[in-house]
Coordinates of N, CA and C and ligand atoms in Angstrom, one line a residue:
M12 N 1.6 18.4 0.1 CA 1.0 17.2 -0.7 C -0.2 16.6 0.2
R13 N -1.2 16.2 -0.5 CA -2.3 15.5 0.1 C -1.9 14.1 0.7
P14 N -2.3 13.8 1.9 CA -1.9 12.4 2.4 C -2.7 11.4 1.5
L15 N -2.0 10.2 1.4 CA -2.6 9.2 0.5 C -3.2 8.1 1.5
V16 N -4.5 7.8 1.3 CA -5.1 6.7 2.2 C -5.5 5.6 1.2
V17 N -4.9 4.4 1.5 CA -5.1 3.2 0.7 C -5.8 2.2 1.5
A18 N -7.0 1.7 1.0 CA -7.7 0.7 1.7 C -7.3 -0.7 1.1
N19 N -6.9 -1.6 1.9 CA -6.6 -2.9 1.5 C -7.6 -3.9 2.0
W20 N -8.5 -4.3 1.1 CA -9.6 -5.2 1.5 C -9.2 -6.7 1.8
K21 N -8.0 -7.0 1.3 CA -7.5 -8.4 1.4 C -8.6 -9.3 0.8
M22 N -8.8 -10.5 1.3 CA -9.8 -11.4 0.7 C -11.1 -11.2 1.4
N23 N -11.6 -10.0 1.4 CA -12.9 -9.6 2.1 C -13.7 -8.8 1.2
G24 N -15.0 -8.6 1.6 CA -15.9 -7.7 0.9 C -16.9 -8.4 0.0
S25 N -17.7 -7.5 -0.6 CA -18.7 -8.0 -1.5 C -19.1 -6.8 -2.4
E26 N -19.9 -7.1 -3.4 CA -20.4 -6.0 -4.2 C -21.2 -5.0 -3.4
P27 N -22.2 -5.4 -2.6 CA -22.9 -4.5 -1.8 C -22.0 -3.7 -0.9
M28 N -21.0 -4.3 -0.4 CA -20.1 -3.6 0.5 C -19.3 -2.5 -0.3
L29 N -18.9 -2.8 -1.5 CA -18.2 -1.8 -2.3 C -19.1 -0.6 -2.6
R30 N -20.4 -0.9 -2.9 CA -21.4 0.2 -3.1 C -21.5 1.0 -1.8
S31 N -21.6 0.3 -0.7 CA -21.7 1.1 0.6 C -20.5 2.0 0.9
L32 N -19.3 1.4 0.6 CA -18.1 2.2 0.8 C -18.1 3.5 -0.1
V33 N -18.4 3.2 -1.4 CA -18.3 4.4 -2.3 C -19.4 5.4 -1.9
Q34 N -20.6 4.9 -1.4 CA -21.6 5.9 -1.0 C -21.1 6.7 0.3
A35 N -20.6 5.9 1.2 CA -20.1 6.6 2.5 C -19.0 7.6 2.1
L36 N -18.1 7.3 1.2 CA -17.1 8.3 0.9 C -17.7 9.5 0.1
G37 N -18.7 9.2 -0.7 CA -19.3 10.2 -1.5 C -20.0 11.2 -0.6
E38 N -20.7 10.7 0.5 CA -21.5 11.5 1.4 C -20.5 12.5 2.1
R39 N -19.2 12.1 2.3 CA -18.3 13.0 3.1 C -17.3 13.6 2.1
Q40 N -17.5 13.5 0.9 CA -16.6 14.0 -0.2 C -16.0 15.4 0.1
N41 N -16.9 16.3 0.6 CA -16.5 17.7 0.8 C -15.6 17.8 2.0
E42 N -15.6 16.8 2.9 CA -14.7 16.9 4.1 C -13.4 16.2 3.9
I43 N -13.3 15.4 2.8 CA -12.1 14.6 2.6 C -11.1 15.3 1.8
A44 N -9.9 15.6 2.4 CA -8.9 16.3 1.7 C -7.8 15.3 1.2
A45 N -7.9 14.1 1.8 CA -6.9 13.1 1.4 C -7.2 12.5 0.0
E46 N -6.1 11.9 -0.6 CA -6.3 11.2 -1.8 C -6.6 9.7 -1.4
V47 N -7.7 9.2 -1.9 CA -8.2 7.9 -1.5 C -8.0 6.8 -2.6
V48 N -7.5 5.7 -2.3 CA -7.3 4.6 -3.2 C -7.8 3.3 -2.6
L49 N -8.5 2.5 -3.5 CA -9.1 1.2 -3.0 C -8.3 0.1 -3.6
A50 N -7.6 -0.8 -2.8 CA -6.9 -2.0 -3.4 C -7.9 -3.2 -3.1
L51 N -8.4 -3.6 -4.2 CA -9.6 -4.5 -4.2 C -9.3 -6.0 -4.7
P52 N -10.1 -6.9 -4.2 CA -9.9 -8.2 -4.8 C -10.4 -8.2 -6.3
A53 N -9.8 -9.0 -7.2 CA -10.1 -8.9 -8.6 C -11.5 -9.0 -9.1
P54 N -12.4 -9.8 -8.4 CA -13.8 -9.9 -8.8 C -14.6 -8.6 -8.7
F55 N -14.0 -7.6 -8.0 CA -14.8 -6.4 -7.8 C -14.2 -5.3 -8.8
F56 N -13.2 -5.6 -9.7 CA -12.7 -4.6 -10.5 C -13.7 -3.9 -11.4
S57 N -14.5 -4.8 -12.0 CA -15.5 -4.3 -12.9 C -16.5 -3.3 -12.3
L58 N -17.0 -3.6 -11.1 CA -17.8 -2.7 -10.4 C -17.1 -1.5 -9.9
A59 N -15.9 -1.6 -9.5 CA -15.1 -0.4 -9.2 C -15.0 0.5 -10.3
R60 N -14.7 0.0 -11.5 CA -14.6 0.8 -12.7 C -15.9 1.6 -12.9
A61 N -17.0 0.9 -12.8 CA -18.3 1.6 -13.0 C -18.6 2.6 -11.9
L62 N -18.3 2.3 -10.7 CA -18.7 3.1 -9.6 C -17.8 4.4 -9.4
L63 N -16.5 4.2 -9.7 CA -15.5 5.2 -9.3 C -15.1 6.1 -10.4
H64 N -15.6 5.8 -11.7 CA -15.1 6.7 -12.7 C -15.6 8.2 -12.4
S65 N -14.7 9.1 -12.6 CA -14.9 10.5 -12.3 C -15.4 10.8 -10.8
S66 N -15.0 9.9 -9.9 CA -15.3 10.1 -8.5 C -14.1 10.8 -7.8
G67 N -13.0 10.8 -8.4 CA -11.8 11.3 -7.7 C -11.1 10.2 -6.9
I68 N -11.8 9.1 -6.8 CA -11.2 7.9 -6.0 C -10.6 7.0 -7.1
T69 N -9.4 6.6 -6.9 CA -8.8 5.6 -7.9 C -8.7 4.2 -7.2
W70 N -8.5 3.2 -7.9 CA -8.5 1.8 -7.3 C -7.4 1.0 -8.0
G71 N -7.1 -0.1 -7.4 CA -6.1 -1.0 -8.0 C -6.3 -2.4 -7.4
G72 N -5.3 -3.3 -7.6 CA -5.3 -4.6 -7.1 C -4.4 -4.8 -5.9
Q73 N -4.3 -6.0 -5.5 CA -3.5 -6.4 -4.3 C -2.2 -7.2 -4.7
N74 N -2.1 -7.5 -5.9 CA -1.0 -8.3 -6.4 C -1.1 -8.5 -7.9
I75 N 0.0 -8.6 -8.6 CA 0.0 -9.0 -10.0 C 1.1 -10.0 -10.2
H76 N 1.0 -10.7 -11.3 CA 2.1 -11.6 -11.7 C 3.2 -10.8 -12.3
S77 N 4.4 -11.3 -12.3 CA 5.5 -10.5 -12.9 C 5.5 -10.5 -14.4
L78 N 4.8 -11.4 -15.0 CA 4.7 -11.5 -16.5 C 3.4 -11.0 -16.9
K79 N 3.3 -10.7 -18.3 CA 2.1 -10.1 -18.8 C 1.0 -11.1 -19.1
E80 N 1.4 -12.3 -19.5 CA 0.5 -13.4 -19.8 C 1.2 -14.7 -19.7
G81 N 0.4 -15.8 -19.8 CA 1.0 -17.1 -19.8 C 0.2 -18.2 -19.0
A82 N 0.8 -19.4 -18.9 CA 0.1 -20.5 -18.3 C 0.3 -20.4 -16.8
F83 N -0.4 -19.4 -16.1 CA -0.2 -19.3 -14.7 C -1.6 -19.2 -14.1
T84 N -2.2 -20.4 -14.0 CA -3.6 -20.5 -13.5 C -3.9 -19.8 -12.2
G85 N -4.9 -18.9 -12.2 CA -5.3 -18.3 -11.0 C -4.6 -16.9 -10.7
E86 N -3.7 -16.6 -11.7 CA -3.0 -15.3 -11.5 C -3.6 -14.2 -12.4
I87 N -3.4 -12.9 -12.0 CA -3.7 -11.8 -12.9 C -2.5 -11.0 -13.2
S88 N -2.5 -10.4 -14.4 CA -1.4 -9.6 -14.8 C -1.6 -8.1 -14.7
G89 N -0.5 -7.4 -14.7 CA -0.6 -5.9 -14.7 C -1.3 -5.4 -15.9
K90 N -1.2 -6.1 -17.0 CA -1.8 -5.7 -18.3 C -3.3 -5.8 -18.0
M91 N -3.8 -6.9 -17.4 CA -5.3 -7.0 -17.2 C -5.8 -5.9 -16.3
L92 N -5.1 -5.6 -15.2 CA -5.5 -4.7 -14.2 C -5.6 -3.3 -14.9
T93 N -4.6 -3.0 -15.7 CA -4.6 -1.7 -16.4 C -5.7 -1.6 -17.3
E94 N -6.0 -2.7 -18.1 CA -7.1 -2.7 -19.1 C -8.4 -2.4 -18.4
M95 N -8.5 -2.9 -17.1 CA -9.8 -2.7 -16.4 C -9.9 -1.3 -15.8
G96 N -8.8 -0.6 -15.9 CA -8.9 0.8 -15.3 C -8.2 1.0 -14.0
G97 N -7.6 -0.1 -13.5 CA -6.8 0.0 -12.2 C -5.6 0.8 -12.4
R98 N -5.2 1.5 -11.4 CA -4.1 2.4 -11.5 C -2.9 2.0 -10.5
W99 N -3.2 1.1 -9.6 CA -2.3 0.8 -8.5 C -2.2 -0.7 -8.3
S100 N -1.1 -1.2 -7.7 CA -1.2 -2.6 -7.1 C -0.3 -2.6 -5.9
L101 N -0.9 -3.2 -4.9 CA 0.0 -3.6 -3.7 C 1.0 -4.6 -4.3
I102 N 2.2 -4.5 -3.8 CA 3.3 -5.5 -4.1 C 4.0 -5.9 -2.9
G103 N 4.2 -7.2 -2.8 CA 5.0 -7.7 -1.7 C 4.4 -7.5 -0.3
H104 N 3.0 -7.5 -0.2 CA 2.4 -7.4 1.1 C 3.0 -8.6 2.0
S105 N 3.0 -8.4 3.3 CA 3.7 -9.4 4.1 C 2.9 -10.7 4.1
E106 N 1.6 -10.6 3.9 CA 0.8 -11.9 3.8 C 1.2 -12.7 2.5
R107 N 1.5 -12.0 1.4 CA 1.9 -12.7 0.2 C 3.4 -13.2 0.4
R108 N 4.2 -12.4 1.1 CA 5.6 -12.9 1.4 C 5.5 -14.1 2.2
A109 N 4.5 -14.2 3.1 CA 4.4 -15.4 4.0 C 3.6 -16.5 3.4
F110 N 2.5 -16.3 2.8 CA 1.6 -17.4 2.3 C 1.9 -17.8 0.9
A111 N 2.5 -16.8 0.1 CA 2.7 -17.2 -1.3 C 4.2 -17.2 -1.6
A112 N 5.0 -17.2 -0.5 CA 6.4 -17.4 -0.6 C 7.1 -16.4 -1.5
E113 N 6.6 -15.1 -1.5 CA 7.2 -14.1 -2.4 C 8.5 -13.7 -1.8
T114 N 9.6 -13.8 -2.6 CA 10.9 -13.4 -2.2 C 11.2 -11.9 -2.5
D115 N 12.2 -11.3 -2.0 CA 12.6 -9.9 -2.3 C 12.8 -9.8 -3.8
E116 N 13.3 -10.8 -4.4 CA 13.7 -10.8 -5.9 C 12.3 -10.8 -6.7
L117 N 11.4 -11.6 -6.3 CA 10.1 -11.7 -7.0 C 9.4 -10.3 -6.8
V118 N 9.5 -9.8 -5.6 CA 8.8 -8.5 -5.4 C 9.4 -7.5 -6.4
A119 N 10.7 -7.5 -6.5 CA 11.4 -6.5 -7.4 C 10.9 -6.7 -8.8
D120 N 10.8 -8.0 -9.3 CA 10.3 -8.2 -10.6 C 8.9 -7.7 -10.8
K121 N 8.0 -7.8 -9.8 CA 6.7 -7.4 -9.8 C 6.6 -5.9 -9.9
V122 N 7.5 -5.2 -9.2 CA 7.6 -3.7 -9.3 C 7.9 -3.3 -10.7
L123 N 8.8 -4.0 -11.3 CA 9.1 -3.7 -12.7 C 7.9 -3.9 -13.6
A124 N 7.2 -5.0 -13.4 CA 6.0 -5.3 -14.2 C 5.0 -4.1 -14.0
C125 N 4.8 -3.6 -12.8 CA 3.9 -2.5 -12.6 C 4.3 -1.3 -13.4
L126 N 5.6 -1.0 -13.3 CA 6.1 0.3 -14.0 C 6.0 0.1 -15.5
D127 N 6.2 -1.1 -16.0 CA 6.1 -1.3 -17.4 C 4.7 -1.1 -17.9
M128 N 3.7 -1.3 -17.0 CA 2.3 -1.2 -17.4 C 1.7 0.2 -17.0
G129 N 2.6 1.0 -16.4 CA 2.1 2.4 -16.0 C 1.3 2.3 -14.7
L130 N 1.4 1.2 -14.0 CA 0.7 1.1 -12.6 C 1.6 1.6 -11.6
T131 N 1.1 2.2 -10.5 CA 1.9 2.6 -9.4 C 2.0 1.4 -8.4
P132 N 3.2 0.9 -8.2 CA 3.3 -0.2 -7.2 C 3.4 0.4 -5.8
I133 N 2.6 -0.2 -4.9 CA 2.7 0.2 -3.5 C 3.5 -1.0 -2.8
V134 N 4.8 -0.8 -2.6 CA 5.6 -1.8 -2.2 C 5.7 -1.9 -0.7
C135 N 5.3 -3.1 -0.1 CA 5.2 -3.2 1.3 C 6.5 -3.8 1.9
L136 N 6.9 -3.2 3.0 CA 8.1 -3.6 3.7 C 7.8 -3.7 5.1
G137 N 8.5 -4.6 5.8 CA 8.2 -4.6 7.3 C 8.9 -5.7 8.0
E138 N 9.1 -5.6 9.2 CA 9.8 -6.6 10.0 C 8.9 -7.4 10.9
H139 N 9.3 -8.6 11.2 CA 8.6 -9.4 12.2 C 9.0 -8.9 13.6
L140 N 8.1 -9.3 14.6 CA 8.4 -8.9 16.0 C 9.7 -9.3 16.4
E141 N 10.1 -10.6 16.1 CA 11.4 -11.1 16.5 C 12.5 -10.2 16.0
D142 N 12.4 -9.7 14.7 CA 13.4 -8.8 14.1 C 13.5 -7.6 15.0
R143 N 12.4 -7.0 15.3 CA 12.4 -5.7 16.1 C 13.0 -6.0 17.5
E144 N 12.7 -7.1 18.1 CA 13.2 -7.4 19.4 C 14.7 -7.7 19.4
Q145 N 15.2 -8.2 18.2 CA 16.6 -8.4 18.2 C 17.4 -7.2 17.6
G146 N 16.7 -6.1 17.4 CA 17.3 -4.8 16.9 C 17.7 -5.0 15.4
K147 N 16.9 -5.8 14.7 CA 17.2 -6.0 13.3 C 16.2 -5.3 12.3
T148 N 15.4 -4.4 12.8 CA 14.4 -3.8 12.0 C 15.1 -3.1 10.7
I149 N 16.0 -2.3 11.0 CA 16.6 -1.5 9.8 C 17.3 -2.5 8.9
Q150 N 18.0 -3.5 9.4 CA 18.6 -4.5 8.5 C 17.6 -5.2 7.6
V151 N 16.4 -5.6 8.1 CA 15.4 -6.2 7.3 C 14.8 -5.2 6.3
I152 N 14.5 -4.0 6.7 CA 13.9 -3.0 5.8 C 14.9 -2.7 4.7
D153 N 16.2 -2.6 5.1 CA 17.2 -2.2 4.1 C 17.4 -3.3 3.0
R154 N 17.3 -4.6 3.5 CA 17.3 -5.7 2.5 C 16.2 -5.7 1.6
Q155 N 15.0 -5.4 2.1 CA 13.8 -5.4 1.2 C 13.9 -4.2 0.3
L156 N 14.4 -3.0 0.8 CA 14.5 -1.9 -0.1 C 15.5 -2.1 -1.2
Q157 N 16.6 -2.6 -0.8 CA 17.7 -2.8 -1.7 C 17.4 -3.7 -2.9
A158 N 16.6 -4.7 -2.7 CA 16.1 -5.6 -3.8 C 15.4 -4.7 -4.8
V159 N 14.6 -3.8 -4.4 CA 13.8 -2.9 -5.3 C 14.8 -1.9 -6.0
M160 N 15.7 -1.3 -5.2 CA 16.6 -0.3 -5.7 C 17.6 -0.8 -6.7
S161 N 17.8 -2.2 -6.6 CA 18.8 -2.7 -7.5 C 18.2 -2.9 -8.9
V162 N 16.9 -2.8 -9.1 CA 16.3 -3.0 -10.4 C 15.6 -1.8 -10.9
V163 N 15.3 -0.8 -10.1 CA 14.6 0.4 -10.5 C 15.7 1.6 -10.6
R164 N 15.7 2.3 -11.7 CA 16.6 3.4 -11.9 C 16.3 4.5 -10.9
P165 N 17.3 5.2 -10.3 CA 17.1 6.2 -9.3 C 16.0 7.2 -9.7
E166 N 16.1 7.7 -11.0 CA 15.1 8.7 -11.4 C 13.7 8.2 -11.5
E167 N 13.6 6.8 -11.5 CA 12.2 6.2 -11.6 C 11.6 5.9 -10.3
M168 N 12.4 6.0 -9.2 CA 11.9 5.7 -7.9 C 10.8 6.5 -7.4
K169 N 10.6 7.7 -8.0 CA 9.5 8.6 -7.6 C 8.2 8.0 -8.1
N170 N 8.2 7.1 -9.0 CA 7.0 6.5 -9.5 C 6.5 5.3 -8.7
L171 N 7.2 5.1 -7.5 CA 6.7 4.0 -6.6 C 6.1 4.7 -5.4
V172 N 5.4 3.9 -4.6 CA 5.0 4.2 -3.3 C 5.5 3.1 -2.4
F173 N 6.1 3.4 -1.2 CA 6.4 2.4 -0.3 C 5.4 2.3 0.9
A174 N 5.2 1.2 1.5 CA 4.4 1.2 2.7 C 5.2 0.4 3.7
Y175 N 5.5 1.1 4.8 CA 6.2 0.5 5.9 C 5.1 -0.1 6.8
E176 N 5.1 -1.5 6.8 CA 4.1 -2.2 7.6 C 4.8 -3.2 8.6
P177 N 5.0 -2.8 9.8 CA 5.6 -3.8 10.7 C 4.6 -4.9 10.9
I178 N 5.1 -6.1 10.7 CA 4.2 -7.3 10.6 C 3.5 -7.5 11.9
W179 N 4.1 -7.1 13.0 CA 3.5 -7.3 14.3 C 2.4 -6.3 14.6
A180 N 2.3 -5.3 13.7 CA 1.2 -4.3 13.9 C 0.0 -4.6 13.0
I181 N 0.2 -5.5 12.0 CA -0.9 -5.8 11.1 C -2.0 -6.6 11.7
G182 N -3.2 -6.1 11.7 CA -4.4 -6.8 12.2 C -4.3 -7.1 13.6
T183 N -3.5 -6.6 14.4 CA -3.3 -6.9 15.8 C -3.9 -5.9 16.7
G184 N -4.2 -4.7 16.2 CA -4.7 -3.6 17.0 C -3.6 -2.9 17.8
Q185 N -2.4 -3.4 17.5 CA -1.2 -2.8 18.2 C -0.4 -2.0 17.2
E186 N -0.7 -0.8 17.0 CA 0.0 0.0 15.9 C 1.4 0.5 16.5
A187 N 2.3 0.7 15.5 CA 3.5 1.3 15.9 C 3.2 2.8 16.4
T188 N 4.0 3.2 17.3 CA 3.8 4.6 17.7 C 4.2 5.5 16.6
P189 N 3.6 6.7 16.5 CA 4.1 7.6 15.4 C 5.6 7.8 15.4
E190 N 6.2 7.8 16.6 CA 7.6 8.0 16.6 C 8.4 6.8 16.1
M191 N 7.9 5.6 16.4 CA 8.6 4.4 15.9 C 8.5 4.4 14.3
A192 N 7.3 4.7 13.8 CA 7.1 4.7 12.4 C 7.9 5.8 11.7
Q193 N 7.9 6.9 12.3 CA 8.7 8.1 11.8 C 10.2 7.7 11.6
A194 N 10.7 7.0 12.6 CA 12.1 6.6 12.6 C 12.5 5.8 11.4
V195 N 11.6 4.8 11.1 CA 11.8 4.0 10.0 C 11.6 4.7 8.6
H196 N 10.6 5.6 8.6 CA 10.3 6.3 7.4 C 11.5 7.3 7.1
H197 N 12.0 7.9 8.1 CA 13.1 8.8 7.9 C 14.3 8.1 7.4
H198 N 14.5 6.9 8.0 CA 15.7 6.1 7.6 C 15.6 5.7 6.1
L199 N 14.4 5.3 5.7 CA 14.1 4.9 4.3 C 14.4 6.1 3.4
K200 N 13.9 7.3 3.7 CA 14.1 8.4 2.8 C 15.5 8.9 2.8
D201 N 16.2 8.8 3.9 CA 17.6 9.1 3.9 C 18.4 8.1 3.1
K202 N 18.1 6.9 3.2 CA 18.8 5.9 2.4 C 18.6 6.1 0.9
M203 N 17.4 6.4 0.5 CA 17.1 6.6 -0.9 C 17.9 7.9 -1.4
A204 N 17.8 8.9 -0.6 CA 18.5 10.2 -1.0 C 20.0 9.9 -1.1
T205 N 20.6 9.2 -0.2 CA 22.0 9.0 -0.2 C 22.4 8.2 -1.5
K206 N 21.5 7.4 -2.0 CA 21.8 6.6 -3.2 C 21.4 7.4 -4.4
G207 N 21.0 8.6 -4.3 CA 20.7 9.5 -5.4 C 19.3 9.2 -6.0
S208 N 18.4 8.5 -5.2 CA 17.1 8.2 -5.8 C 16.1 9.3 -5.5
N209 N 15.2 9.6 -6.4 CA 14.1 10.5 -6.2 C 13.2 9.8 -5.2
C210 N 12.9 10.6 -4.2 CA 12.2 9.9 -3.0 C 10.7 9.7 -3.3
P211 N 10.2 8.5 -3.2 CA 8.7 8.3 -3.3 C 8.0 8.6 -2.0
S212 N 6.7 8.6 -2.0 CA 5.9 8.6 -0.8 C 6.0 7.3 0.0
I213 N 5.9 7.5 1.3 CA 6.0 6.3 2.2 C 4.8 6.3 3.1
L214 N 4.0 5.3 3.0 CA 2.8 5.1 3.8 C 3.2 4.3 5.0
Y215 N 2.4 4.5 6.1 CA 2.5 3.6 7.3 C 1.3 2.7 7.3
G216 N 1.4 1.4 7.6 CA 0.3 0.5 7.7 C 0.5 -0.4 8.9
G217 N -0.6 -0.8 9.5 CA -0.6 -1.6 10.7 C -1.6 -1.0 11.8
S218 N -2.8 -1.6 11.8 CA -3.8 -1.2 12.8 C -4.1 0.3 12.8
V219 N -4.1 0.9 11.6 CA -4.5 2.3 11.5 C -6.0 2.4 11.6
K220 N -6.5 3.4 12.3 CA -8.0 3.6 12.4 C -8.3 5.1 12.5
A221 N -9.6 5.4 12.5 CA -10.0 6.9 12.5 C -9.3 7.6 13.7
E222 N -9.2 6.9 14.8 CA -8.7 7.5 16.0 C -7.2 7.8 16.0
N223 N -6.4 7.0 15.3 CA -5.0 7.2 15.4 C -4.3 7.8 14.2
V224 N -5.1 8.0 13.1 CA -4.5 8.4 11.8 C -3.9 9.8 11.9
S225 N -4.5 10.7 12.6 CA -3.9 12.1 12.6 C -2.6 12.1 13.2
G226 N -2.4 11.3 14.4 CA -1.1 11.3 15.0 C 0.0 10.8 14.2
L227 N -0.3 9.8 13.4 CA 0.6 9.2 12.5 C 1.0 10.2 11.4
L228 N 0.0 10.8 10.8 CA 0.2 11.7 9.7 C 0.8 13.0 10.2
A229 N 0.9 13.3 11.4 CA 1.5 14.5 11.9 C 3.1 14.4 11.8
M230 N 3.6 13.1 11.6 CA 5.0 12.9 11.5 C 5.5 13.4 10.2
P231 N 6.6 14.1 10.1 CA 7.1 14.7 8.8 C 7.3 13.7 7.7
D232 N 7.7 12.5 8.0 CA 8.0 11.5 6.9 C 6.9 10.5 6.7
I233 N 5.8 10.6 7.3 CA 4.7 9.7 7.0 C 3.7 10.4 6.0
D234 N 3.7 9.9 4.8 CA 3.0 10.6 3.7 C 1.6 10.0 3.5
G235 N 1.2 9.0 4.2 CA -0.1 8.4 4.0 C -0.2 7.1 4.8
V236 N -1.3 6.5 4.7 CA -1.5 5.2 5.4 C -2.1 4.1 4.6
L237 N -1.8 2.9 4.9 CA -2.4 1.7 4.3 C -3.2 1.0 5.3
V238 N -4.5 0.9 5.0 CA -5.5 0.5 6.0 C -6.2 -0.8 5.7
G239 N -6.0 -1.9 6.5 CA -6.6 -3.1 6.3 C -8.0 -3.2 6.9
G240 N -8.1 -3.8 8.1 CA -9.3 -4.0 8.8 C -10.3 -2.8 8.8
A241 N -9.7 -1.6 9.1 CA -10.6 -0.4 9.3 C -11.2 0.0 8.0
S242 N -10.8 -0.6 6.8 CA -11.3 -0.2 5.5 C -12.6 -1.0 5.2
L243 N -12.9 -1.9 6.1 CA -14.1 -2.8 5.8 C -15.4 -2.3 6.4
D244 N -15.3 -1.2 7.2 CA -16.4 -0.5 7.7 C -16.6 0.8 7.0
P245 N -17.6 0.9 6.1 CA -17.7 2.1 5.2 C -17.7 3.4 6.0
E246 N -18.6 3.6 7.0 CA -18.6 4.8 7.7 C -17.3 5.1 8.5
G247 N -16.8 4.1 9.1 CA -15.5 4.2 9.8 C -14.4 4.6 8.9
F248 N -14.4 4.0 7.7 CA -13.3 4.3 6.8 C -13.5 5.7 6.2
A249 N -14.7 6.1 6.0 CA -14.9 7.5 5.6 C -14.4 8.5 6.6
A250 N -14.7 8.2 7.9 CA -14.3 9.0 9.0 C -12.7 9.1 9.1
L251 N -12.1 7.9 8.8 CA -10.7 7.9 8.8 C -10.1 8.8 7.7
C252 N -10.8 8.7 6.5 CA -10.3 9.6 5.4 C -10.5 11.1 5.7
V253 N -11.6 11.4 6.4 CA -11.8 12.8 6.8 C -10.7 13.2 7.8
N254 N -10.4 12.4 8.8 CA -9.4 12.7 9.8 C -8.0 12.8 9.2
A255 N -7.8 12.0 8.1 CA -6.4 12.0 7.5 C -6.1 13.3 6.8
G256 N -7.1 14.0 6.4 CA -6.9 15.2 5.7 C -6.9 16.4 6.6
Q257 N -7.1 16.2 7.9 CA -7.0 17.3 8.8 C -5.7 17.4 9.5
G258 N -4.8 18.1 9.0 CA -3.5 18.1 9.7 C -2.7 19.3 9.2
Ligands
LIG19 C1 -2.7 -4.4 5.9 O1 -2.9 -5.6 5.8 O2 -2.1 -3.9 5.0 C2 -3.0 -3.7 7.1 C3 -2.4 -2.6 7.4 O3 -3.9 -4.3 8.0 P1 -4.6 -3.6 9.3 O4 -4.9 -2.2 9.1 O5 -5.8 -4.5 9.6 O6 -3.5 -3.8 10.4

């Protein structure tokens, strides 16, 4: 299977930057074997639709509301994202869990909302540094996974993507070692298999760059990467995508 590389722009970027990114990816198209997805801020959806159609690159959002419509000022729904041509949405990113108080239960509701609209949710899981230091990584990951598994039927689990993102590795330049990430990914796959779930792809996220992507993707249970900061540099991100496909 081709590795999946997802760019998470967070609240960054501009229309010229999106044009530059698409151009940089286009210029190295023949060298990129990975599947590339852009998770963009909503104001760029329209341009993404125009620039990316028939490019082989798909795009999505960074969050949706759990409901299709209603009096929720400032929110966007999965229905709107789908209508614009988006195919994916990040769900439960640690920044949203922290700044928007998203609970495991709300994350699970948003996963269902994605599935209902035919969007692929990229469900983010990850532990704080204190959790890891106290030996609680698996406990935290299991709790976050269980909330999703309790609402999604086992045969539907293959329609999700998970992203293991240790919070201490996000935006810090201190990535988990391939072995550390592999151990958690293996655990997640094992857990889902034990519960009879069809296993989805699991990405690793946290300070991934062109230089470290191959080592991470060499691990048997790391199916792709979620990239924040390094996706903001068009040439650097294109190089990362090239390196991701060489394995
Ligand atoms: C992220 O926010 O999803 C992320 C992985 O960020 P960074 O690559 O900057 O650590």
